[in-house]
C-alpha positions as semicolon CSV with decimal commas, in nm:
position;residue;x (nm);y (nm);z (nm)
1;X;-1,601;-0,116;-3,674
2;X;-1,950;-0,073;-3,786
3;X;-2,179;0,204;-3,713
4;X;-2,406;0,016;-3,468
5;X;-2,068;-0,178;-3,268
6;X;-1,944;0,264;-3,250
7;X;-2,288;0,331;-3,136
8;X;-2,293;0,099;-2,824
9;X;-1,911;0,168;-2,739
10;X;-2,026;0,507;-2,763
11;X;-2,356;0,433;-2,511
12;X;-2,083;0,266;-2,271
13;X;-1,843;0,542;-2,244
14;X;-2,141;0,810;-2,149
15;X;-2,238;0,563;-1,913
16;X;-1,920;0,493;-1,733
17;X;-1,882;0,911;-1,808
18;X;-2,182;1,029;-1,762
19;X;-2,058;1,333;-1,971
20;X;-1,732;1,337;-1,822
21;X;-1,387;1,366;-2,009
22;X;-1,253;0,998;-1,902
23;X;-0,933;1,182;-1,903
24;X;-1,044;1,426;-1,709
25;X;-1,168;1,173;-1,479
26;X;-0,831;1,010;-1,438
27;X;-0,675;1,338;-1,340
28;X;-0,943;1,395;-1,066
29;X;-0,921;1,028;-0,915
30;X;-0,506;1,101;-0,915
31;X;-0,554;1,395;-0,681
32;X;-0,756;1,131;-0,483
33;X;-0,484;0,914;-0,453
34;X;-0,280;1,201;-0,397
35;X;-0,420;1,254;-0,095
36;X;-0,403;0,896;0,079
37;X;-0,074;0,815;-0,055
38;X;0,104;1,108;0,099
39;X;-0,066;1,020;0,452
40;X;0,038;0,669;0,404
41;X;0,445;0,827;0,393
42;X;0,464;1,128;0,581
43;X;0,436;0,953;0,900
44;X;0,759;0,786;0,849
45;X;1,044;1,113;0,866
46;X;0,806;1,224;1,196
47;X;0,866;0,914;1,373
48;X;1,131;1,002;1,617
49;X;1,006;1,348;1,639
50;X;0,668;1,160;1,762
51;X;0,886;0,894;2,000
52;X;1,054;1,263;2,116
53;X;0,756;1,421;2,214
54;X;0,491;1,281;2,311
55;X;0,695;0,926;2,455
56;X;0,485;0,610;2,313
57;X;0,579;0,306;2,377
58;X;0,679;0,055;2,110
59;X;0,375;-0,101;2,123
60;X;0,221;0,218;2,117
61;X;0,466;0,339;1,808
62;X;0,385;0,021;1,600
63;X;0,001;0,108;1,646
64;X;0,094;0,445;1,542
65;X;0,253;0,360;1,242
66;X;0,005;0,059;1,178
67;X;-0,319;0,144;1,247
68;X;-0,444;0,358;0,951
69;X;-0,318;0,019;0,699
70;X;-0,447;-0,177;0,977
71;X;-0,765;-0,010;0,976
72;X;-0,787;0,069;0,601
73;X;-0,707;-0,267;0,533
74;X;-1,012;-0,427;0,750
75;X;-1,277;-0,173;0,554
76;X;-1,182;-0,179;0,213
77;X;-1,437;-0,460;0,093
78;X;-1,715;-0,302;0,311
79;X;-1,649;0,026;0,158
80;X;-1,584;-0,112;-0,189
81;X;-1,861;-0,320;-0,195
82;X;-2,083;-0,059;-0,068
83;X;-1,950;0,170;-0,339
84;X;-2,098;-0,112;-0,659
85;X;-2,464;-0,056;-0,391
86;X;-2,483;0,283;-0,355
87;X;-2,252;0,470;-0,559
88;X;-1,873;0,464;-0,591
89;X;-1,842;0,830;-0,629
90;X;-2,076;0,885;-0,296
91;X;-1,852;0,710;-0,070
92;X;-1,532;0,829;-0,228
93;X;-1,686;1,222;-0,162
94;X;-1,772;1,076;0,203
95;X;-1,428;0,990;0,260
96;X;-1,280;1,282;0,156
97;X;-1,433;1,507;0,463
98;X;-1,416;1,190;0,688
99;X;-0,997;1,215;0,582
100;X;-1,012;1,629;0,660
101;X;-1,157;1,605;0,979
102;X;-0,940;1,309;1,081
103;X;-0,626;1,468;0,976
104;X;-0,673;1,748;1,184
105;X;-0,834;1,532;1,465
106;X;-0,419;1,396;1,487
107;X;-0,227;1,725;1,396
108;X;-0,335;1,853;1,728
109;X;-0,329;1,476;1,948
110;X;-0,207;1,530;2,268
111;X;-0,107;1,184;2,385
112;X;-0,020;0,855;2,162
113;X;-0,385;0,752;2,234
114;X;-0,590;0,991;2,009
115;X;-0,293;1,019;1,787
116;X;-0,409;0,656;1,729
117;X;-0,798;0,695;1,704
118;X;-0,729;0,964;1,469
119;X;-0,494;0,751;1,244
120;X;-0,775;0,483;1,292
121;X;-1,029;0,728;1,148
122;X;-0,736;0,806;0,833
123;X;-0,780;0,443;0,766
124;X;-1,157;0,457;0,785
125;X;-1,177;0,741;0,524
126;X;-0,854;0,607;0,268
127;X;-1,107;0,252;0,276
128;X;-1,398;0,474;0,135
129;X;-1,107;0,665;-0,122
130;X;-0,890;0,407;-0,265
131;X;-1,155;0,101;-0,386
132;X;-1,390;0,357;-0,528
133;X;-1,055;0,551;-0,711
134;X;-0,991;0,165;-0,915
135;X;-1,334;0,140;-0,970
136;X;-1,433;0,420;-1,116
137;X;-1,163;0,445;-1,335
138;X;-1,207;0,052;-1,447
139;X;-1,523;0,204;-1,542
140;X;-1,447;0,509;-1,758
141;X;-1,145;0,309;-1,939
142;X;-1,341;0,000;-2,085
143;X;-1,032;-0,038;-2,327
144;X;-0,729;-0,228;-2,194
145;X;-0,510;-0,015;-2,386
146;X;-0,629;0,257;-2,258
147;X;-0,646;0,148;-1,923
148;X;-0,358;0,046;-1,858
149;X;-0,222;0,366;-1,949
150;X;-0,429;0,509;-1,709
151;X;-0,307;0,263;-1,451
152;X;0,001;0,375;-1,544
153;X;-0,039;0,733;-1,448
154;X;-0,234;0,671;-1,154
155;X;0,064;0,447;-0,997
156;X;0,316;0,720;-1,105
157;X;0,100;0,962;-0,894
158;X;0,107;0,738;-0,655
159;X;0,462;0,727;-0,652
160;X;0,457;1,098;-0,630
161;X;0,240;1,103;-0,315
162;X;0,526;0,871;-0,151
163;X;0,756;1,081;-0,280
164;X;0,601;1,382;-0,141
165;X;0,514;1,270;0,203
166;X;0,823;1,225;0,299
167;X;1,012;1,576;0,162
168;X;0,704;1,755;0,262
169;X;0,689;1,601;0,627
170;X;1,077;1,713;0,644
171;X;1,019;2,057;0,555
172;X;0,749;2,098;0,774
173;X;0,948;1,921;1,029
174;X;1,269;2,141;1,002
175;X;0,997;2,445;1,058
176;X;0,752;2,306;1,267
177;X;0,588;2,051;1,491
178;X;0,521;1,719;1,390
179;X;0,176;1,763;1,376
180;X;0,180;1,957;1,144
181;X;0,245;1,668;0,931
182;X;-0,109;1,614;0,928
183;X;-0,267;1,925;0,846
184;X;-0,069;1,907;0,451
185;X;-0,415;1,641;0,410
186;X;-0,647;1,904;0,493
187;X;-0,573;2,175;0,132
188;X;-0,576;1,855;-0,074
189;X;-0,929;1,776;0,075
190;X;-1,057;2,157;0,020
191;X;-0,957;2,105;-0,327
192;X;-1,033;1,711;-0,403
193;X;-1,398;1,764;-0,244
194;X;-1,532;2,057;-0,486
195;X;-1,352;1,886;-0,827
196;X;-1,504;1,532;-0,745
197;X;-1,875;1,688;-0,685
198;X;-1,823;1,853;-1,007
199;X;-1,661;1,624;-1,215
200;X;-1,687;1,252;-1,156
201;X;-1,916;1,056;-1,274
202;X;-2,140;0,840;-1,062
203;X;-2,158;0,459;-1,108
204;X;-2,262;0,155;-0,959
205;X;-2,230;-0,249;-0,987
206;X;-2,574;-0,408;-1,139
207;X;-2,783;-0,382;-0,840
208;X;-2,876;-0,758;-0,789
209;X;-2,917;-0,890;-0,476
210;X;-2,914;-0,744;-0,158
211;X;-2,606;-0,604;-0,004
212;X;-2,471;-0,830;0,234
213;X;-2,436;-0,640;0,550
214;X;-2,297;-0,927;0,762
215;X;-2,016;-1,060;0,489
216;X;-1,920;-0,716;0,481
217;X;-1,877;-0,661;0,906
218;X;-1,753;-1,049;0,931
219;X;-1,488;-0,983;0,659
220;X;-1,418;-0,638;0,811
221;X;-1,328;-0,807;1,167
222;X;-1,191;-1,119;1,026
223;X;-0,925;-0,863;0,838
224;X;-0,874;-0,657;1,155
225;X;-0,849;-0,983;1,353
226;X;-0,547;-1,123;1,110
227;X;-0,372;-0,803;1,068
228;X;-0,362;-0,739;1,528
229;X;-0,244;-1,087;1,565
230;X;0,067;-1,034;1,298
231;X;0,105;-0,683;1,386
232;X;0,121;-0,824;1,777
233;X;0,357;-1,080;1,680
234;X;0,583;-0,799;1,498
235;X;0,597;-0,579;1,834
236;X;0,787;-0,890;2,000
237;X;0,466;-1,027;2,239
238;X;0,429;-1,347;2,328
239;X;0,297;-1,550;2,032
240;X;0,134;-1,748;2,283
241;X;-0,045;-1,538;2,473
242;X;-0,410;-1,468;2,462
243;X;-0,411;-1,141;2,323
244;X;-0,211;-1,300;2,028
245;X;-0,359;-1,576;1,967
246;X;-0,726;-1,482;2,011
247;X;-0,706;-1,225;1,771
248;X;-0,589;-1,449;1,522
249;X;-0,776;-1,740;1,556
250;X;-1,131;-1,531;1,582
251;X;-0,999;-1,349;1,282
252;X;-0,920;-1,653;1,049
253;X;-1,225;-1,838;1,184
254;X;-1,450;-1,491;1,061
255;X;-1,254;-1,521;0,678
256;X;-1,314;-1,849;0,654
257;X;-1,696;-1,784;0,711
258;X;-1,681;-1,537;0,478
259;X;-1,581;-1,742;0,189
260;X;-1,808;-2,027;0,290
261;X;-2,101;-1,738;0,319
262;X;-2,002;-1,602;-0,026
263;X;-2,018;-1,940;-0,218
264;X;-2,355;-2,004;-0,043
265;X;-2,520;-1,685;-0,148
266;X;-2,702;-1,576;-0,523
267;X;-2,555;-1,269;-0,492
268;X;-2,238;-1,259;-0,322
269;X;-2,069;-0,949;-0,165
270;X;-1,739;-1,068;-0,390
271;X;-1,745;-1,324;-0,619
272;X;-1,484;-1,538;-0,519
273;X;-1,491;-1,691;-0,896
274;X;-1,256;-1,437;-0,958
275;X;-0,938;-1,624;-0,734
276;X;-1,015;-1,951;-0,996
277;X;-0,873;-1,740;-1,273
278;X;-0,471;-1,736;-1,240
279;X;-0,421;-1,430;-1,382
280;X;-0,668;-1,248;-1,040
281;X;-0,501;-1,500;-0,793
282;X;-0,144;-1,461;-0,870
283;X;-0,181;-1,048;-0,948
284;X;-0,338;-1,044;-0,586
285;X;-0,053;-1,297;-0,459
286;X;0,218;-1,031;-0,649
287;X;0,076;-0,725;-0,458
288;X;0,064;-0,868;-0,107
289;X;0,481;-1,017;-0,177
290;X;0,592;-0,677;-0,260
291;X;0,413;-0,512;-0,036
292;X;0,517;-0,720;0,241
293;X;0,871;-0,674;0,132
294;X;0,856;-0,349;0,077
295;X;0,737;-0,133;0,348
296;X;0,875;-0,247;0,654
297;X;1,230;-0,179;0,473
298;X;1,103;0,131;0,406
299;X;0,997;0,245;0,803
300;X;1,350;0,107;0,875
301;X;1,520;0,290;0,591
302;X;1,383;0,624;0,735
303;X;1,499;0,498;1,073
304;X;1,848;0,432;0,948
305;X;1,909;0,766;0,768
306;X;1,817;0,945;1,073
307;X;1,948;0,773;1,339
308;X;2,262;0,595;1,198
309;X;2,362;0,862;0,962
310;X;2,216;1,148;1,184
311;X;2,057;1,323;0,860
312;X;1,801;1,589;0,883
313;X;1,406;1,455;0,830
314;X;1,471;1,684;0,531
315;X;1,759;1,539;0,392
316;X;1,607;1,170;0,502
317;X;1,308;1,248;0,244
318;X;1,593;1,391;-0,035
319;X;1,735;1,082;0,025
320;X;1,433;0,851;-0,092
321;X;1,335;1,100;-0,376
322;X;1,504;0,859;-0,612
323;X;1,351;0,526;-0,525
324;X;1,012;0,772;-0,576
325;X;1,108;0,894;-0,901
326;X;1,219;0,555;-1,039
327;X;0,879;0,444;-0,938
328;X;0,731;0,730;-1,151
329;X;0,937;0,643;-1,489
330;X;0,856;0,297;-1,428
331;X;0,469;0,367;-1,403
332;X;0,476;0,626;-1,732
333;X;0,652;0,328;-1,896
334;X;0,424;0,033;-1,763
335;X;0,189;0,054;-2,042
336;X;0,457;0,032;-2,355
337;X;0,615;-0,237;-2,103
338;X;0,306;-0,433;-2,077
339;X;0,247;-0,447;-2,439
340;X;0,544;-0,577;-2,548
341;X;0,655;-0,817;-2,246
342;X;0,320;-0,970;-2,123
343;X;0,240;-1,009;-1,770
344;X;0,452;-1,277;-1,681
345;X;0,783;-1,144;-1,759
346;X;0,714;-0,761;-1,678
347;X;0,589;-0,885;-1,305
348;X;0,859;-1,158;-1,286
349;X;1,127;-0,926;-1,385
350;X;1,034;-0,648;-1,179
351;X;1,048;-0,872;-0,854
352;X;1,406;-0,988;-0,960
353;X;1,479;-0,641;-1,022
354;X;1,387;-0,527;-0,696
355;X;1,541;-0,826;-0,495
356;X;1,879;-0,735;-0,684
357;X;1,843;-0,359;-0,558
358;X;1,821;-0,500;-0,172
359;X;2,074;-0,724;-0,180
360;X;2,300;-0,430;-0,311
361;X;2,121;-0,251;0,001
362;X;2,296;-0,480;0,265
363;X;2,647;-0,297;0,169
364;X;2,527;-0,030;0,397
365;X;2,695;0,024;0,725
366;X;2,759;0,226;1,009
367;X;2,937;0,528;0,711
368;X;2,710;0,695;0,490
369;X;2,723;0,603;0,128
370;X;2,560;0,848;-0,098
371;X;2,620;0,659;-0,430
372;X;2,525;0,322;-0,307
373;X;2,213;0,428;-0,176
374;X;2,125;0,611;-0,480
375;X;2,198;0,294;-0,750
376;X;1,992;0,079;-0,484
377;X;1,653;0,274;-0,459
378;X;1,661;0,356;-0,814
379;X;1,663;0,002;-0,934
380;X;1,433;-0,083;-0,592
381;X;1,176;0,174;-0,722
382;X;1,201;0,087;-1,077
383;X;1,157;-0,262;-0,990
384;X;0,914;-0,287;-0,745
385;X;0,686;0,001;-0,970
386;X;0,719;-0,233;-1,243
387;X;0,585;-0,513;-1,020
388;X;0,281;-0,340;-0,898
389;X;0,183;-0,178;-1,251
390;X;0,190;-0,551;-1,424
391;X;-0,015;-0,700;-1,120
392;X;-0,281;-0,450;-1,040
393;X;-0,338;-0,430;-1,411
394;X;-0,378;-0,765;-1,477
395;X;-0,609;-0,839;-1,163
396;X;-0,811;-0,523;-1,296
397;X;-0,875;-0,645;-1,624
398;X;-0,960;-0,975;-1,565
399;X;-1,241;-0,843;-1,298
400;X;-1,608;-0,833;-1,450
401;X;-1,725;-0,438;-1,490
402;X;-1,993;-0,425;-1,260
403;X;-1,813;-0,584;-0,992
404;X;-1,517;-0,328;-1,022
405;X;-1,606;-0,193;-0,675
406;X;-1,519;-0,565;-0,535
407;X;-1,217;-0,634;-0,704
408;X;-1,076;-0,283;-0,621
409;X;-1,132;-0,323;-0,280
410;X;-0,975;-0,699;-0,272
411;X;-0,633;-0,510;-0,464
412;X;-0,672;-0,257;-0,200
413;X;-0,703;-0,478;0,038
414;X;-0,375;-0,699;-0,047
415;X;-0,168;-0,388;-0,062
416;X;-0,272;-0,273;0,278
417;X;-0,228;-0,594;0,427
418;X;0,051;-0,670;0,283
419;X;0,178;-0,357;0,379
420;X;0,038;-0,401;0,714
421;X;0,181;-0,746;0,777
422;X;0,558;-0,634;0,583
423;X;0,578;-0,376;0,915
424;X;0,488;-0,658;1,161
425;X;0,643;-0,956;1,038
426;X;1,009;-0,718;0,940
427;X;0,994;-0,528;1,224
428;X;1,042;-0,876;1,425
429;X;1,288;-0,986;1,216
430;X;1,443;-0,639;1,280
431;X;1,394;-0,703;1,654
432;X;1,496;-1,014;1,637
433;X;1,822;-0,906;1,493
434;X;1,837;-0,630;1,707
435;X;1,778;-0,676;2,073
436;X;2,028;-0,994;2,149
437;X;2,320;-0,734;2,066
438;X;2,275;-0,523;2,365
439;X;2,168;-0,787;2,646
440;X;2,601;-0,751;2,783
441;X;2,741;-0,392;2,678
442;X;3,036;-0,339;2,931
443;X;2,944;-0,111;3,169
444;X;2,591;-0,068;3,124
445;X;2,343;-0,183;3,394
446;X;2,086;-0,509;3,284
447;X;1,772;-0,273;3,312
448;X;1,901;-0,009;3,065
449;X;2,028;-0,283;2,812
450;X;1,658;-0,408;2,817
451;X;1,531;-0,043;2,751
452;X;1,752;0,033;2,537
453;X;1,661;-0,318;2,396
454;X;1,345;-0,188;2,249
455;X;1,450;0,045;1,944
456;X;1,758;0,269;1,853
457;X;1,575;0,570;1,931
458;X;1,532;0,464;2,303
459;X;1,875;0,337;2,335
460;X;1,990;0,676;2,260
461;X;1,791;0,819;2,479
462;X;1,886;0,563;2,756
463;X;2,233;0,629;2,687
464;X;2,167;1,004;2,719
465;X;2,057;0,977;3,077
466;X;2,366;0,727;3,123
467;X;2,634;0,942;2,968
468;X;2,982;0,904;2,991
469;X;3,202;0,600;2,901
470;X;2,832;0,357;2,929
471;X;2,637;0,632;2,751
472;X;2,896;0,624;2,450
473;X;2,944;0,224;2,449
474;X;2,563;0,162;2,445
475;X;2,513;0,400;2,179
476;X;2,816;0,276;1,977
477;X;2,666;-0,125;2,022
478;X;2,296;0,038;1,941
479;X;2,406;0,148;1,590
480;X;2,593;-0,147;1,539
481;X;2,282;-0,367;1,590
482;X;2,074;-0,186;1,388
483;X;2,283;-0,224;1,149
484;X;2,316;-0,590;1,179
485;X;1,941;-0,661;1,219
486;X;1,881;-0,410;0,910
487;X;2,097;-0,645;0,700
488;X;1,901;-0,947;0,838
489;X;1,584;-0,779;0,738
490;X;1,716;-0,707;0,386
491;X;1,838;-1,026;0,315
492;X;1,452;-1,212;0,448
493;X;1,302;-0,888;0,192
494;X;1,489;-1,038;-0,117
495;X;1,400;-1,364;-0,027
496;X;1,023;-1,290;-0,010
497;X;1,089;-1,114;-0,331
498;X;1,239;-1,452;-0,537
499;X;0,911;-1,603;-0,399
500;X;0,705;-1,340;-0,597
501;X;0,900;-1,412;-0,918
502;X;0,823;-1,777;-0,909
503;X;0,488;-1,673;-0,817
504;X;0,484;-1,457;-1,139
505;X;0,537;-1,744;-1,374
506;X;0,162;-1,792;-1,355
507;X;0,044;-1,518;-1,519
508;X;-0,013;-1,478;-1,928
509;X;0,252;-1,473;-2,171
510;X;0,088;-1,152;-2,328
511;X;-0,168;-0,890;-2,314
512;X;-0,474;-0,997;-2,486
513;X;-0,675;-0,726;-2,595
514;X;-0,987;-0,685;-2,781
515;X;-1,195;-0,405;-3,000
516;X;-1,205;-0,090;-2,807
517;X;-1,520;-0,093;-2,565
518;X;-1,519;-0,498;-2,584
519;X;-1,505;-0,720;-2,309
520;X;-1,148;-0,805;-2,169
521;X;-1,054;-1,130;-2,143
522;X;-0,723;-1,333;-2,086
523;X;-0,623;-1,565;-2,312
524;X;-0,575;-1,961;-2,220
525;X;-0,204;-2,110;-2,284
526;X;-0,306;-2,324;-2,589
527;X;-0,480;-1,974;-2,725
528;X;-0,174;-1,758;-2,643
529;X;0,043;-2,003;-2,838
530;X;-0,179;-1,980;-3,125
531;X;-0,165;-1,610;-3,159
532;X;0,164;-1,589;-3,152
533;X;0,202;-1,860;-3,420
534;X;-0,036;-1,647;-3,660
535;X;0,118;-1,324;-3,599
């Protein structure tokens, strides 16, 4: 490399830097994902502790559950966006003390109602976090090599902080209240706030242009719009009423506004150019698949650990800790994986991977079976890790530098959504499956076969008030239809899975990389073909 191409690389790095250790960097935005990835899983062991206590219904649970990747979901490109205008590491220090103050804001919520502003303003402060965590570190790591080594550390953490949220929220759950849940956010904020004023850099997108304020709130209620339809839809209302349909149709009407506003404009809030190159398309495609397939199984995994097998929210979390640490191997690995796979088979092979594990998955029944559950979430979080890492890498790289902000925020934003929509659209499948099952157990009166109707948790507690011979059958035909519509809901999970394969198939054959410092770029078929030919 000559001295003048060093020279610039090294004017770039101090740049993206700005006297930094990259790697140091990295280790500080990994506590930052620390901290919204555990809040995104500790929620899920606390469940029926929540239904226990404080009695919400199950529309009230699913906002519970859904509102903070409802709400995150909706903000992400406002917040990312904002981050390329004003600063990315600004907003992410702003949504650190929005995230403390939040967190304790629903440790200490009395009724399902503030429980769900505060989750609300959890999503609100993980939209400011996660876009402005991608960006910055697309920034610091101009080298693909490098980067996607630090992608692949950042997803393992990430995989930690799932792993983590749920063993932490048993512990504390064994020990204390459910809030306290919550308040395990607040220590990570006391310590992410002081290291990222310290040590991250600042950065920003190129400045041109005005920031479009009203592409940013239209795609931010277009998103929420979408997402409260589906997530409506999931709680079993009637897709035909009003407060279904609106939602939607106001919501898809907004996005579609959006794009037309962004292909008008000099200086669009995203630049949409980015969806005409397959490799950004199909990584964003990837993400939303196996998130969608993904996270609904794992709400009713938790479900079915505690309520079929009757484990501890302890042993529930001990449980999971190898579909977490499969994810972590898989995401140290990604990088030597990427290199000598490609894209397309790493992504396609981690989908078939994971759709493998969940059909093994749908051997589960009404007995606890330790080994089978431990060979299916290892090859689930293997898989689906390996999935993620080859996606969000490739749909990183091919993004332009100074709109890094933008295309974190549109990753971000398929993951929550995806994740969002996966709850909705399995939990009616789930519902779906479950709820016929129980509309004639002997014995039991019509009105507590519709209440009990509603989840497993309340049909134990109906049958509790029953007791005797009714109290025993409806609790016996409960488990047995969760178990049934948990094998439905498996079996619709793989197939959305296959999907994502085929879907993989359009991504490069390899990883093209150039120079250190140069500009990324993905090759073309005829180019890919020719490379391999000389080498």
């Amino acid at each position: 490399m000559s001295g003048t191409t060093t020279a610039a690389v090294g004017l770039r790095r101090r740049a993206a830097g700005a006297g930094a250790n990259r790697w140091v960097v990295l280790l500080v935005l990994c506590v930052s994902l620390l901290l919204v990835a555990v809040d995104a899983t500790v929620l899920h062991v606390a469940v029926p502790a929540v239904t226990e206590d404080i009695r919400p219904g199950a529309i009230e649970l699913l906002w519970i559950v859904d509102t903070y990747p409802l709400v995150c979901a909706a903000l992400l490109i406002l917040f990312g966006t904002l981050g390329d205008r004003v600063g990315r590491r600004r907003i992410l220090l702003l949504g650190y003390a929005l995230f403390g103050v939040a967190s304790a804001l629903a440790a200490f919520a009395p009724d399902a109602q503030v429980l769900i502003v505060a989750r609300a303003l959890l999503g609100v402060g993980g939209a400011m976090i996660m876009p402005a965590t991608l960006s910055i570190l697309r920034q610091v790591f101009p080298d693909r090599r490098e980067r996607a080594l630090a992608i692949g550390i950042w997803s393992a953490v990430a995989a930690v902080g799932a792993a983590v949220g749920p063993l932490l929220g048993g512990f504390l759950l064994e020990h204390f209240w459910w809030g306290s849940v919550f308040l395990v956010n607040i220590p990570l904020m006391l310590v992410s706030l002081p290291m990222g004023w310290l040590l991250l850099p600042e950065s920003k997108g190129d400045g041109k242009g005005p920031w479009d304020v009203v592409g940013a709130l239209m795609a931010a209620v277009g998103l929420f719009g979408v997402v409260l339809g589906v997530k409506r839809l999931g709680g079993g209302e009637d897709m035909t009423g009003p407060f279904t349909v609106l939602p939607l149709l106001v919501g898809a009407v907004l996005l579609a506004l959006f794009v037309r506003r962004q292909r008008r404009r000099a200086y669009p809030l995203v630049d949409l150019t980015m969806f005409a190159r397959p490799a950004f398309s199909t990584s964003v495609g990837c993400i939303v698949l196996a998130m969608l397939a993904l996270v609904g199984l794992e709400l009713i995994a938790a479900q079915y650990l505690q309520l079929v097998l009757g484990l501890s929210p302890l042993q529930t979390g001990l449980r999971l800790l190898p579909l977490t640490v499969a994810a972590m191997a898989a995401g140290l690995f990604g990088a030597r994986m990427l290199r000598r796979f490609g894209p397309r088979r790493m992504v396609a092979f981690g989908f078939c991977l994971t759709a493998g594990a969940v059909v093994l998955l749908t051997a589960m029944g009404r007995e606890d079976n330790a080994a089978l559950m431990l060979s299916g979430f290892v090859l689930l979080g293997f898989g689906l890790e390996t999935t993620l890492f080859g996606a969000y890498e490739s749909m990183l790289s091919e993004a332009p530098q100074e709109q890094a902000g933008g295309a974190a925020a549109i990753g971000e934003t398929s993951y929550q959504l995806g994740a969002g929509i996966g709850i909705a659209l399995l939990g009616s499948v789930m519902n779906a499956a479950y709820t016929p099952g129980l509309s004639s157990v002997p014995g039991v009166p019509a009105s507590a076969s519709a209440a009990a109707g509603h989840s497993l948790g309340e049909a134990y507690l109906v049958a509790g008030r029953l007791g005797g011979e009714a109290g025993a059958a409806l609790r016996s035909a409960a488990r047995d239809c969760f178990v049934h519509g948990l094998h439905v809901t498996l079996l619709v999970s793989a197939g959305l899975l296959l999907l994502g394969a085929v879907m993989a198939l359009r991504l490069p054959r390899v990883m093209h990389c150039e120079p250190e410092g140069g500009k990324v770029e993905v090759p073309a078929p005829r180019e890919v073909a020719e490379s391999r030919v000389s080498a």
